[in-house]
Coordinates of C-alpha atoms in Angstrom, one line a residue:
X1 CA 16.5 -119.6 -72.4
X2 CA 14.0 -121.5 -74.7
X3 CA 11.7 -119.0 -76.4
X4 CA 9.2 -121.3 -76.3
X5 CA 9.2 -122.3 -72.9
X6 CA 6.5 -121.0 -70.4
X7 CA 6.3 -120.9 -67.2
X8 CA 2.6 -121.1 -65.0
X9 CA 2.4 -120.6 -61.2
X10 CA -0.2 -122.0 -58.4
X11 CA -0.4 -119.9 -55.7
X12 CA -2.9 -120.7 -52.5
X13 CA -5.0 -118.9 -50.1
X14 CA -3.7 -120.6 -47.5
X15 CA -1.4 -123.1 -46.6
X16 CA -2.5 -126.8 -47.9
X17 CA -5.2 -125.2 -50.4
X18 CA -3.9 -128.0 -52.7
X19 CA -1.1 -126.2 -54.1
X20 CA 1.1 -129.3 -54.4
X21 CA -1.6 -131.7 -56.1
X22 CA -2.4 -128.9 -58.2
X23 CA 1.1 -128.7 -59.9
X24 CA 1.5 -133.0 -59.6
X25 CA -1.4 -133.5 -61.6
X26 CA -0.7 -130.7 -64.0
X27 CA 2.6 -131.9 -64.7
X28 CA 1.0 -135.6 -65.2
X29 CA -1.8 -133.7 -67.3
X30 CA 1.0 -132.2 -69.6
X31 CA 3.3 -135.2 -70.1
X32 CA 0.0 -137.6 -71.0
X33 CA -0.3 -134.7 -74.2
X34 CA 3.5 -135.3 -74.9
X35 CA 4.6 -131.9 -73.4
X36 CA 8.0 -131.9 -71.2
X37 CA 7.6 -130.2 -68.2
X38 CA 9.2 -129.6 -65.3
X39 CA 7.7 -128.6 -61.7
X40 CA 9.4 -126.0 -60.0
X41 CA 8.7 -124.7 -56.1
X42 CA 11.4 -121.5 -55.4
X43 CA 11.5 -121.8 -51.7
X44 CA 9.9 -124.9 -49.7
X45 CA 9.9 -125.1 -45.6
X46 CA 9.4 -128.9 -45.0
X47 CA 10.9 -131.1 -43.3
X48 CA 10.1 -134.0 -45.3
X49 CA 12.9 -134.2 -47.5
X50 CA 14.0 -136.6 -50.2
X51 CA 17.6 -137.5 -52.4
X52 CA 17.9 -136.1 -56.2
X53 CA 19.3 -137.8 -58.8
X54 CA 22.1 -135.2 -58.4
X55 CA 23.0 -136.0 -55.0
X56 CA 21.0 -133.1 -53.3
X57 CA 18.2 -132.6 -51.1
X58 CA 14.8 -131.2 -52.3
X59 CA 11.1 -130.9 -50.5
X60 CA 9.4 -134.5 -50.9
X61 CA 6.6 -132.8 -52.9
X62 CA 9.3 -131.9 -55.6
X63 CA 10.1 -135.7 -55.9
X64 CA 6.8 -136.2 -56.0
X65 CA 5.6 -133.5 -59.0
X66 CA 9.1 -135.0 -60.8
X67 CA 7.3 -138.3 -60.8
X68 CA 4.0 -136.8 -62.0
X69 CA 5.9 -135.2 -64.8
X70 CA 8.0 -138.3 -65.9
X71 CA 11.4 -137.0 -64.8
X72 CA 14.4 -137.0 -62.7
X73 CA 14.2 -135.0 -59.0
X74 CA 17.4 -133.0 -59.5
X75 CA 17.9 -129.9 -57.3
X76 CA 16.7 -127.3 -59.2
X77 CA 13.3 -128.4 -58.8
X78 CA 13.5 -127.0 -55.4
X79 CA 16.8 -124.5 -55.1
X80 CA 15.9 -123.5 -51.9
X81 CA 14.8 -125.8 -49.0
X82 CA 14.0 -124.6 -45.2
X83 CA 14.3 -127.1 -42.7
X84 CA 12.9 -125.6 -39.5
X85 CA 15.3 -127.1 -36.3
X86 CA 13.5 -124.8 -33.7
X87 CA 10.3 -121.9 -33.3
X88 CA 12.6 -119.5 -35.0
X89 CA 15.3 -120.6 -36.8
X90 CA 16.0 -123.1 -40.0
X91 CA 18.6 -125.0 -41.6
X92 CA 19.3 -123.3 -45.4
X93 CA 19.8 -125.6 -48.3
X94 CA 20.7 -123.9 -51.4
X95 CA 20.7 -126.2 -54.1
X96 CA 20.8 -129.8 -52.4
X97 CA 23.5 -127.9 -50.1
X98 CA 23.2 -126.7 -47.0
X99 CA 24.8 -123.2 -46.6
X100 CA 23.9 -122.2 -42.9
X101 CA 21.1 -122.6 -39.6
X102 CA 19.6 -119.0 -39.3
X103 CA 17.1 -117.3 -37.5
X104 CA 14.1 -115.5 -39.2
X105 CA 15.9 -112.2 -39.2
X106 CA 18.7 -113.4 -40.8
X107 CA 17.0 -115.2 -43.7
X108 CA 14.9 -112.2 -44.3
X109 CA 18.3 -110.8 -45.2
X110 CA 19.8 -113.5 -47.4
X111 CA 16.7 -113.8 -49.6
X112 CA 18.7 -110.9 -51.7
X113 CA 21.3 -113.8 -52.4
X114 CA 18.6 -116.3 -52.3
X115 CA 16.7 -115.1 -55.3
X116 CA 19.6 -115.3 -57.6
X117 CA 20.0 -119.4 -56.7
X118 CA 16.2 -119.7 -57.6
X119 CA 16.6 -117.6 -60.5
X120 CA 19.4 -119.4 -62.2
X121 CA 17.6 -122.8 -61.8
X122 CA 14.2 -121.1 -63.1
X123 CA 16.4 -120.5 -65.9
X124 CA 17.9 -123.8 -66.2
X125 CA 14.4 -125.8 -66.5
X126 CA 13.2 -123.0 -69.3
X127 CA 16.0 -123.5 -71.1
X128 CA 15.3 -127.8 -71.2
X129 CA 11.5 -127.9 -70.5
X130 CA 8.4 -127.1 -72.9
X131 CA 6.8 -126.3 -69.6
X132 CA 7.2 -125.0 -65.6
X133 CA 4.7 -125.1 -63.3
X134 CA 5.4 -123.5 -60.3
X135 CA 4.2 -124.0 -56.9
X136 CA 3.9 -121.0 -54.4
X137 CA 4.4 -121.3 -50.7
X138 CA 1.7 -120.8 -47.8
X139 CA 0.2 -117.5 -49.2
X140 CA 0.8 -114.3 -51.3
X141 CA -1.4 -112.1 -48.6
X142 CA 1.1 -112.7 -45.6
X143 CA 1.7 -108.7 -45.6
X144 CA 4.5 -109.6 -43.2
X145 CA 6.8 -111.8 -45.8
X146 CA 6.1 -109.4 -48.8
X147 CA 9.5 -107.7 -48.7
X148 CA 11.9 -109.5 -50.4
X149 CA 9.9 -112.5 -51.3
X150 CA 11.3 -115.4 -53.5
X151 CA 8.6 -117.8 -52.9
X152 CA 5.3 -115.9 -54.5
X153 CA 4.7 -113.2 -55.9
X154 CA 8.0 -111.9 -55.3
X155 CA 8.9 -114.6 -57.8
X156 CA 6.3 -114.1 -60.3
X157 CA 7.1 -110.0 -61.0
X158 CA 10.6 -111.1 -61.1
X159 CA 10.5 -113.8 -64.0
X160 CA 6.8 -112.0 -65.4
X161 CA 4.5 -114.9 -65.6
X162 CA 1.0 -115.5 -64.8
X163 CA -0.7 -117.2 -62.0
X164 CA -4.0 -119.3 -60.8
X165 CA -5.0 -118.9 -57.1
X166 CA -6.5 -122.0 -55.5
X167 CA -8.6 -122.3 -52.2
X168 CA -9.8 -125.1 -50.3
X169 CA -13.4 -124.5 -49.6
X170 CA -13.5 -127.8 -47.5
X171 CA -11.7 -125.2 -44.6
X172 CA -15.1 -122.9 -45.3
X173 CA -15.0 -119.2 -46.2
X174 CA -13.3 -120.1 -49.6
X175 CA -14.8 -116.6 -51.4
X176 CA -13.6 -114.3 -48.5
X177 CA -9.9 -116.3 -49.1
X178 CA -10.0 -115.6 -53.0
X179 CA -11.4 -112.3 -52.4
X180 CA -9.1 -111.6 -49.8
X181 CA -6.2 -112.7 -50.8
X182 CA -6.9 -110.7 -54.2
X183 CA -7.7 -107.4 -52.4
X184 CA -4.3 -107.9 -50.8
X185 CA -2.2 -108.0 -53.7
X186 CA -0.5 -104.5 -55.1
X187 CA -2.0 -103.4 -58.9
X188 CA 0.3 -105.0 -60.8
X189 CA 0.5 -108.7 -58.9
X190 CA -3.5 -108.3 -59.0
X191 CA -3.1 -108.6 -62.7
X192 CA -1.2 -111.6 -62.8
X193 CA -3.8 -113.2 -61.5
X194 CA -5.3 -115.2 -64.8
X195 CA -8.5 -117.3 -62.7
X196 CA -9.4 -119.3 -59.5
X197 CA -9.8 -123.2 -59.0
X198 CA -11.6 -124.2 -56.3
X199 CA -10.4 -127.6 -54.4
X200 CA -12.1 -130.5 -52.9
X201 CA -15.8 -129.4 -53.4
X202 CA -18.4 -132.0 -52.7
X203 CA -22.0 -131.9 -52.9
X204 CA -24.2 -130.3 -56.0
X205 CA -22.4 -128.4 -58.0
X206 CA -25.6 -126.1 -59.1
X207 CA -25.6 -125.0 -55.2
X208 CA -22.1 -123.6 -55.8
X209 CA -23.1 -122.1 -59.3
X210 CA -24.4 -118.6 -58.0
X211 CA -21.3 -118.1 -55.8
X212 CA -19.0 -118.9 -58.8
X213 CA -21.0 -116.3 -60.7
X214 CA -20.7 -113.8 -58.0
X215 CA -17.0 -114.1 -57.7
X216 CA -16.3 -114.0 -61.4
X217 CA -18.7 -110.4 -61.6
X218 CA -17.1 -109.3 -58.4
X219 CA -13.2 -109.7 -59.5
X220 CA -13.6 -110.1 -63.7
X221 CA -11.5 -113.1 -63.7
X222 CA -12.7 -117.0 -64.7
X223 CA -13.5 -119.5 -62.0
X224 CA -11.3 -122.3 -64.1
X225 CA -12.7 -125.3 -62.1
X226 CA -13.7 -126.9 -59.2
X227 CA -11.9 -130.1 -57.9
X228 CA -14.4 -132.6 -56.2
X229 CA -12.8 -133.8 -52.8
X230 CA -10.8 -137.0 -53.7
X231 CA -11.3 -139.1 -50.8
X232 CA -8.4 -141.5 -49.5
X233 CA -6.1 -139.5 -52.3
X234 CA -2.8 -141.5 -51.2
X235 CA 0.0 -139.1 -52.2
X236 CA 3.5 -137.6 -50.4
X237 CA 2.8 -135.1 -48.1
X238 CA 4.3 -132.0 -48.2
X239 CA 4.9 -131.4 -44.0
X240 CA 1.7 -131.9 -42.6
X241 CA 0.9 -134.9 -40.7
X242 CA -2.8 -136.1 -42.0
X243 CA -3.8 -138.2 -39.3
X244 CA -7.1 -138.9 -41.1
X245 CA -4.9 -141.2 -43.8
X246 CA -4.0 -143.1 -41.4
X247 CA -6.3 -145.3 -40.7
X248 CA -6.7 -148.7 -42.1
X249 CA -10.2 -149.7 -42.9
X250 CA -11.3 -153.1 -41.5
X251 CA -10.7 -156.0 -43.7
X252 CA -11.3 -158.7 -41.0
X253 CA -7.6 -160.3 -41.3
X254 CA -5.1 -160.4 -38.3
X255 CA -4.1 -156.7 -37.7
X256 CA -0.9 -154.9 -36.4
X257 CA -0.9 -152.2 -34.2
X258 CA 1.5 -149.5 -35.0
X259 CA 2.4 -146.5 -32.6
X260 CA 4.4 -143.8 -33.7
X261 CA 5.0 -140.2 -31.1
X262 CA 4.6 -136.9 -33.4
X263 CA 7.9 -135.7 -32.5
X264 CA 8.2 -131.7 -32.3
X265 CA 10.2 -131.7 -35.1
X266 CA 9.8 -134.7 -37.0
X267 CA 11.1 -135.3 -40.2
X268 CA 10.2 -137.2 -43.3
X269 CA 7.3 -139.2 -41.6
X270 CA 6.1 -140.1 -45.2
X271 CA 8.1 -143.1 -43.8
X272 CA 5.0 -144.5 -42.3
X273 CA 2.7 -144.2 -45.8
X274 CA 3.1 -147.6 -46.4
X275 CA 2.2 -148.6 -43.1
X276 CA -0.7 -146.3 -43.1
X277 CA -2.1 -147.6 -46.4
X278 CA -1.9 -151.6 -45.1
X279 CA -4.9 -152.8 -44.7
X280 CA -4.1 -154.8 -41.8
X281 CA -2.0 -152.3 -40.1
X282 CA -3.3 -149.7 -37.4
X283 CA -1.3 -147.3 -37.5
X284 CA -1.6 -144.6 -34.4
X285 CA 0.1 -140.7 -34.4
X286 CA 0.3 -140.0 -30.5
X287 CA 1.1 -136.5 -30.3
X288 CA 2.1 -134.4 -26.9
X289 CA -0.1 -134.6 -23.4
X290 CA -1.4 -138.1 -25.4
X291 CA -0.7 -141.3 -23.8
X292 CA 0.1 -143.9 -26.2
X293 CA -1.8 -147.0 -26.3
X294 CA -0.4 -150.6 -26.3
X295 CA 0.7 -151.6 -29.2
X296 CA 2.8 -154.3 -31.4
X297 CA 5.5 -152.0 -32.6
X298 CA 6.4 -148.7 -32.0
X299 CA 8.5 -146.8 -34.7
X300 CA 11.0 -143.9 -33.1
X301 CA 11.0 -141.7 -36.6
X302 CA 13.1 -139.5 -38.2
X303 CA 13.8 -135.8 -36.7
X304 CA 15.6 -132.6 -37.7
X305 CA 16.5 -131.8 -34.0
X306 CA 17.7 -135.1 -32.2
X307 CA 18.7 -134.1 -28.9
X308 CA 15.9 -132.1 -28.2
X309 CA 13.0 -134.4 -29.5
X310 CA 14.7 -137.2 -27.2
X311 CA 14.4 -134.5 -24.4
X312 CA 10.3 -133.9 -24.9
X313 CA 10.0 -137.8 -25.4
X314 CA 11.3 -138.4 -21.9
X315 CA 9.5 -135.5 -20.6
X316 CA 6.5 -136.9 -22.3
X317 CA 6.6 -140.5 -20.6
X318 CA 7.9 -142.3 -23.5
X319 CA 10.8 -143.5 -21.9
X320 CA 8.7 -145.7 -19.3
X321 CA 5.9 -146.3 -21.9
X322 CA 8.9 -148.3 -24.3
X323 CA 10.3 -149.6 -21.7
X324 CA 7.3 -151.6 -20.3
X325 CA 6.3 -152.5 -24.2
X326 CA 10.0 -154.1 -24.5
X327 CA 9.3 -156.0 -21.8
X328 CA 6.2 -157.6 -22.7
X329 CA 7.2 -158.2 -26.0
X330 CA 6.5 -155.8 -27.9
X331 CA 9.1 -154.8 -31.0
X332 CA 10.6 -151.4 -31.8
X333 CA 11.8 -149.7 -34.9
X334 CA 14.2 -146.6 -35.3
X335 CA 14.7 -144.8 -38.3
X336 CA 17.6 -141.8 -38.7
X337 CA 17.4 -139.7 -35.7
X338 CA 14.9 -142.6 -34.2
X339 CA 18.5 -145.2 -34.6
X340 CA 20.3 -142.3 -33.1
X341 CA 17.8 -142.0 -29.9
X342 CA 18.1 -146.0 -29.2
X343 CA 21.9 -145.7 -28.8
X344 CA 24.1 -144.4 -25.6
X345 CA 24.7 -140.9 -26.7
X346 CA 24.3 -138.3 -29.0
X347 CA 26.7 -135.9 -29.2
X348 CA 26.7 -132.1 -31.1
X349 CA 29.8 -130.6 -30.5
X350 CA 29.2 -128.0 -33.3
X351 CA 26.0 -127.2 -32.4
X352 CA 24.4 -128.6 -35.9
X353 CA 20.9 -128.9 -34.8
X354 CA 20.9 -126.6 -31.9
X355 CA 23.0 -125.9 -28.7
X356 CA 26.1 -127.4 -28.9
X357 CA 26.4 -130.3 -26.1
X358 CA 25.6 -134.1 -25.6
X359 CA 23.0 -136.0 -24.2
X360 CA 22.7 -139.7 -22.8
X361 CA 20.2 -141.9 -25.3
X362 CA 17.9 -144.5 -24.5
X363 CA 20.2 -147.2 -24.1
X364 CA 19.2 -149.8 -25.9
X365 CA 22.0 -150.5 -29.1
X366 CA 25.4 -150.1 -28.4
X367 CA 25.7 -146.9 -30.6
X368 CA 26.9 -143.3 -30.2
X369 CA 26.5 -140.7 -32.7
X370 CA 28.1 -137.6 -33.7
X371 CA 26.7 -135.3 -35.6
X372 CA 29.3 -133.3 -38.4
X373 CA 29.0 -130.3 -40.6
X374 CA 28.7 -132.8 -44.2
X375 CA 25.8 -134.0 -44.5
X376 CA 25.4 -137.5 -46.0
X377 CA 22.9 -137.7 -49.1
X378 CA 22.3 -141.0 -50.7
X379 CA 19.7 -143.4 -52.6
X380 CA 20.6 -146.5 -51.7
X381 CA 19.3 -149.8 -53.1
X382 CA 20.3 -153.4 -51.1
X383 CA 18.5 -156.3 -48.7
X384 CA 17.8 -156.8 -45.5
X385 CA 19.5 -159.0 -43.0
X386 CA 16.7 -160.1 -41.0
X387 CA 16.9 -163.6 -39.7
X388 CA 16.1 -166.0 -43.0
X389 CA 14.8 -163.2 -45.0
X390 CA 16.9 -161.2 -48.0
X391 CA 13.9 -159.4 -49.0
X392 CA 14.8 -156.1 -51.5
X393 CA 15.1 -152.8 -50.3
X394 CA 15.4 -149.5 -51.3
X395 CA 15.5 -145.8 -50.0
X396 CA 17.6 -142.8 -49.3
X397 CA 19.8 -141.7 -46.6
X398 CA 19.8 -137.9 -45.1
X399 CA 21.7 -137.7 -42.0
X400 CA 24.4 -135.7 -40.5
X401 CA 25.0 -138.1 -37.6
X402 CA 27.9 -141.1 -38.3
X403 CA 27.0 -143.6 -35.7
X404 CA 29.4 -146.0 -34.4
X405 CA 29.7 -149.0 -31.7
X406 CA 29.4 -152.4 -31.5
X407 CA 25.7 -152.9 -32.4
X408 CA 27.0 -152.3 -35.9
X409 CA 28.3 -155.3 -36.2
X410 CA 25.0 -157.1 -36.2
X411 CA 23.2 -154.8 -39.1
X412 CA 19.9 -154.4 -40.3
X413 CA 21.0 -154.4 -44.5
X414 CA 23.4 -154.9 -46.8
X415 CA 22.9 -151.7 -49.6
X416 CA 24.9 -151.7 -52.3
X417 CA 28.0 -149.6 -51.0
X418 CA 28.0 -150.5 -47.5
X419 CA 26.4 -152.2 -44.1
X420 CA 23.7 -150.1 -42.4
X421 CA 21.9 -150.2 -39.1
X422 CA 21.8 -152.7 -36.2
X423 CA 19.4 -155.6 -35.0
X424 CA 19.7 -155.6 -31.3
X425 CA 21.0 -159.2 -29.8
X426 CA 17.6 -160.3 -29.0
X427 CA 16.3 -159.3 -32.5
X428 CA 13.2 -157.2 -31.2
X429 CA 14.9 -154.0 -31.7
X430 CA 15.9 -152.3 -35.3
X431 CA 17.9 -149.2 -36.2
X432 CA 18.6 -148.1 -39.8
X433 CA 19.5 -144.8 -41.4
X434 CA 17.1 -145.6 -44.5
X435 CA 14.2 -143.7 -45.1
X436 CA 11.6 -145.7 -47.1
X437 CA 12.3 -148.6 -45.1
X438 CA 9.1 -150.2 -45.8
X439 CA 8.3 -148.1 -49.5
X440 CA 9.3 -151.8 -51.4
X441 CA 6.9 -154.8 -51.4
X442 CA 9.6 -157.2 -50.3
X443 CA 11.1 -155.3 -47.2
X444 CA 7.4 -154.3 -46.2
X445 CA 6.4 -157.9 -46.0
X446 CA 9.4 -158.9 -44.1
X447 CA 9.4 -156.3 -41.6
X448 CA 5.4 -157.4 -40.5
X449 CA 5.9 -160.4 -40.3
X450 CA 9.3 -159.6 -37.7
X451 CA 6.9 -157.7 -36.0
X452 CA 4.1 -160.4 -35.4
X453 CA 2.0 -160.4 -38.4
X454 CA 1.7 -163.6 -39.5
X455 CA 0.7 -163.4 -43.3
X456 CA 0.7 -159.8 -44.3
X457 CA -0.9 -159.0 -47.5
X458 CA 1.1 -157.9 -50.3
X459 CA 1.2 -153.7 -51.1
X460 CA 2.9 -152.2 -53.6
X461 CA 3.5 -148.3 -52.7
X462 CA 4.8 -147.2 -56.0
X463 CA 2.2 -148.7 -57.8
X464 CA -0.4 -147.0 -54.9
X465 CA 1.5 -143.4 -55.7
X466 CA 1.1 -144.1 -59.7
X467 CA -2.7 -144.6 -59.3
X468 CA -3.5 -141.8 -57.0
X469 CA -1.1 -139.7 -59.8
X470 CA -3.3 -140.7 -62.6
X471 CA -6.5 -140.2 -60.6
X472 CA -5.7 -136.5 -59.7
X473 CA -5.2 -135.9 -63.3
X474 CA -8.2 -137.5 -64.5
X475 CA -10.2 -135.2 -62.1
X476 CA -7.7 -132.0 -63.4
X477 CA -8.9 -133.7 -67.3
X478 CA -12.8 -133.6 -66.2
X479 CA -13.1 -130.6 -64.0
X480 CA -10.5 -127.7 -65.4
X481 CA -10.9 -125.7 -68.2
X482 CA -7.9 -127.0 -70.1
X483 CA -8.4 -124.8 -72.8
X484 CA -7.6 -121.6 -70.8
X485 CA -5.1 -123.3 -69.4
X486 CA -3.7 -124.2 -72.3
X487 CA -3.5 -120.1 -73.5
X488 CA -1.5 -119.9 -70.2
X489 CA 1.2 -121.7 -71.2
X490 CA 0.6 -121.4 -75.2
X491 CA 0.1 -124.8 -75.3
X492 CA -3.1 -127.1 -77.2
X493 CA -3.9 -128.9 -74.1
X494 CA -7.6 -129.9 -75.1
X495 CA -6.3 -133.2 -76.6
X496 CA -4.8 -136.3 -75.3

């Protein structure tokens, strides 16, 4: 291990208390002041998932934070990854692999075996990095995860380093959550406890000034800053759906309606953040007992448990609702499990995402999929095949369903190691297998104007992510006491 390297954790009061931004805009805080540094999250349940560089599978907020910091995703960024595919049971990926499906019972056990993979990788970035900065998962005060835990506090005893605890006062309550979440912690996690930051304040600071006073008397630890509230702060989310992104703001050009169902267990809907950044694009989340609105295109999206999110579509309406929009013109996009559900079958024999059985699809591409034990992992780079257009596109591929059929023989792109997807004979009906289908300018452009908008204007996602990067860290630069920060991680971090 590198005697110099130090390691820093962010754990939350609560889920979404801002861990994740926290550690992005630390690591772009760091490399700005030449430091290499590595994120680092021991266990993440998400089902938004993205490709390493390696060939593995990590959380999407790893990806993310390994942008922030100027690296490579690789897999020990994120060595273990939860990928819920019902109420009580998850698929296990254990360094970009997955090992097994278990129910909560059964992981509780394996976390023995568990905390050696995150271990070794901890290892592995300390020996190459200046820096770790480690995210925690939902909370250290759930009493009823304590045992065993790899993903807190559990981690921090084990490898001894220190930790700032961050709460979202935006939820209210946020000196009961520090407080709280404090008071919950044995003796010696209590002391690893270094300070507090406080996110997405806004309003007069001086108003929050006696309540920052009282909690640094009451628990003799630094308030290390409070983060304003970064409005329209466009970056990968972790799980959550934020419905509040995802509307455009009127711009007065010719506008696109977009409808996407929030399927039970959807997967890697960051899909859609292009989309819901475009200014001429509506785009609508219809979740269960909603009825879905007319629209110009409807997107089926990606999901970790096929079969069944087809089954609460239909029960849902959906299958009535697309097939009157079909009919009246309207066009239709499916992505990964989405390209699965537009085909005649689906079929599990092994039981990889739940029950082991088949079930009839919706029909519309000549397509049937099976769904085997290797999963296929791959960044993939290529154009699209869409009537005159060749625009670029780029993306990754996370699927353990092979489709065949005759609709692949009229395919959506040509990538750079092989045909994917399908165009459906009278061209108002897509299916791919790439995530990020619209992430590059080019294939965004080309895809609204297949779906009726006439001149789209041009957005650049990347470029979006970059800014919204930068501007997290600026607010990190104005707001944190870098200094203490800085004794953290025995590094000078009060210069640029």
């Amino acid at each position: 291990m590198n005697p110099t390297s130090r390691t820093l954790m962010v754990q939350g009061t609560t889920s979404d208390a801002g861990k994740t931004t926290l550690v992005a805009g630390l690591c772009r805080v760091l490399r700005r002041r030449g430091v290499e540094v590595a994120p680092f999250k021991p266990q993440n349940m998400a089902l938004n998932s993205a490709v390493t560089a390696d060939g593995g599978e990590i959380g999407r907020a790893q990806a993310l934070q390994a942008q922030a910091a100027g690296i490579a995703p690789t897999v020990d960024l994120n060595p273990i990854l939860l990928k819920p595919n019902s109420d009580t049971g998850a698929q296990v990926i254990v360094h970009g692999r997955v090992v097994s499906n278990f129910d909560a019972r059964g992981y509780h056990d394996y976390k023995r075996v568990a905390m050696d993979a995150v271990r070794a990788s901890h290892a592995r970035l300390s020996a190459a990095y200046r820096a770790v900065i480690v995210e925690g998962a939902g909370s250290p005060a759930e009493i009823n995860l304590r045992e065993n835990d790899i993903a807190n506090m559990g981690f921090a005893e084990a490898v001894d380093c220190p930790v700032i605890l961050i709460a979202d006062i935006d939820r209210g309550g946020v000196f009961a959550h520090l407080v709280g979440t404090l008071e919950l912690l044995s003796p010696s996690e209590q002391a690893r406890v270094r300070g507090f930051v406080i996110n997405r304040f806004r309003g007069d600071l001086a108003l929050l000034e006696p309540g920052l006073r009282w909690l640094e008397e009451r628990t003799q630890r630094p308030v290390l800053g409070v983060l304003p509230y970064l409005q329209g702060l466009a970056l990968d989310a972790e799980d959550a759906i934020r419905v509040e992104h995802h509307a455009s703001a009127d711009s007065g050009a010719p506008r696109l309606r977009v409808v996407v169902p929030v399927l039970p267990r959807i997967s890697n809907h960051t899909d859609l953040d292009a989309l819901a950044l475009h200014p001429q694009v509506d785009l609508i989340w219809v979740g269960p007992g909603r009825t879905p609105p007319p629209a110009d295109l409807v997107i089926l999206p990606g999901s970790k448990s096929v079969r069944a999110d087809l089954e609460q579509l239909r029960a849902q309406g959906w299958t009535a609702y697309l097939e009157t929009h079909l009919r009246y013109g309207g066009r239709v996009i499916g992505i990964c499990g989405g390209l699965q559900m537009l085909g005649r079958r689906i079929d599990d024999p092994l039981g990889i995402e739940g029950a082991p059985g088949a079930s009839a699809g919706l029909g519309w591409l000549e397509l049937e999929t099976t769904l085997e034990p290797e999963k296929q992992l791959r960044n993939v780079r290529g154009h699209l095949l869409l009537g005159d257009a060749r625009s670029t596109l780029r993306g990754y591929e996370i699927h353990a369903g092979v489709s065949r059929g005759t609709a692949l023989e009229r395919p959506l792109a040509r990538l750079d190691t092989h045909l994917d997807g399908a165009i459906s004979p009278d061209g108002r009906i897509l299916g791919t297998y790439v995530h990020g289908l619209f992430d590059d300018p080019g294939a965004l452009d080309a895809l609204l104007r297949w779906a009726g908008l006439a001149s789209p204007q041009p957005l650049d996602l990347e470029a979006r992510r970059e800014e919204a990067i930068d501007r997290l860290a600026d607010a990190i630069e104005q707001h944190l006491d870098l200094s203490a920060l800085g004794r953290l991680l025995d590094l000078d971090l009060s210069t640029r």
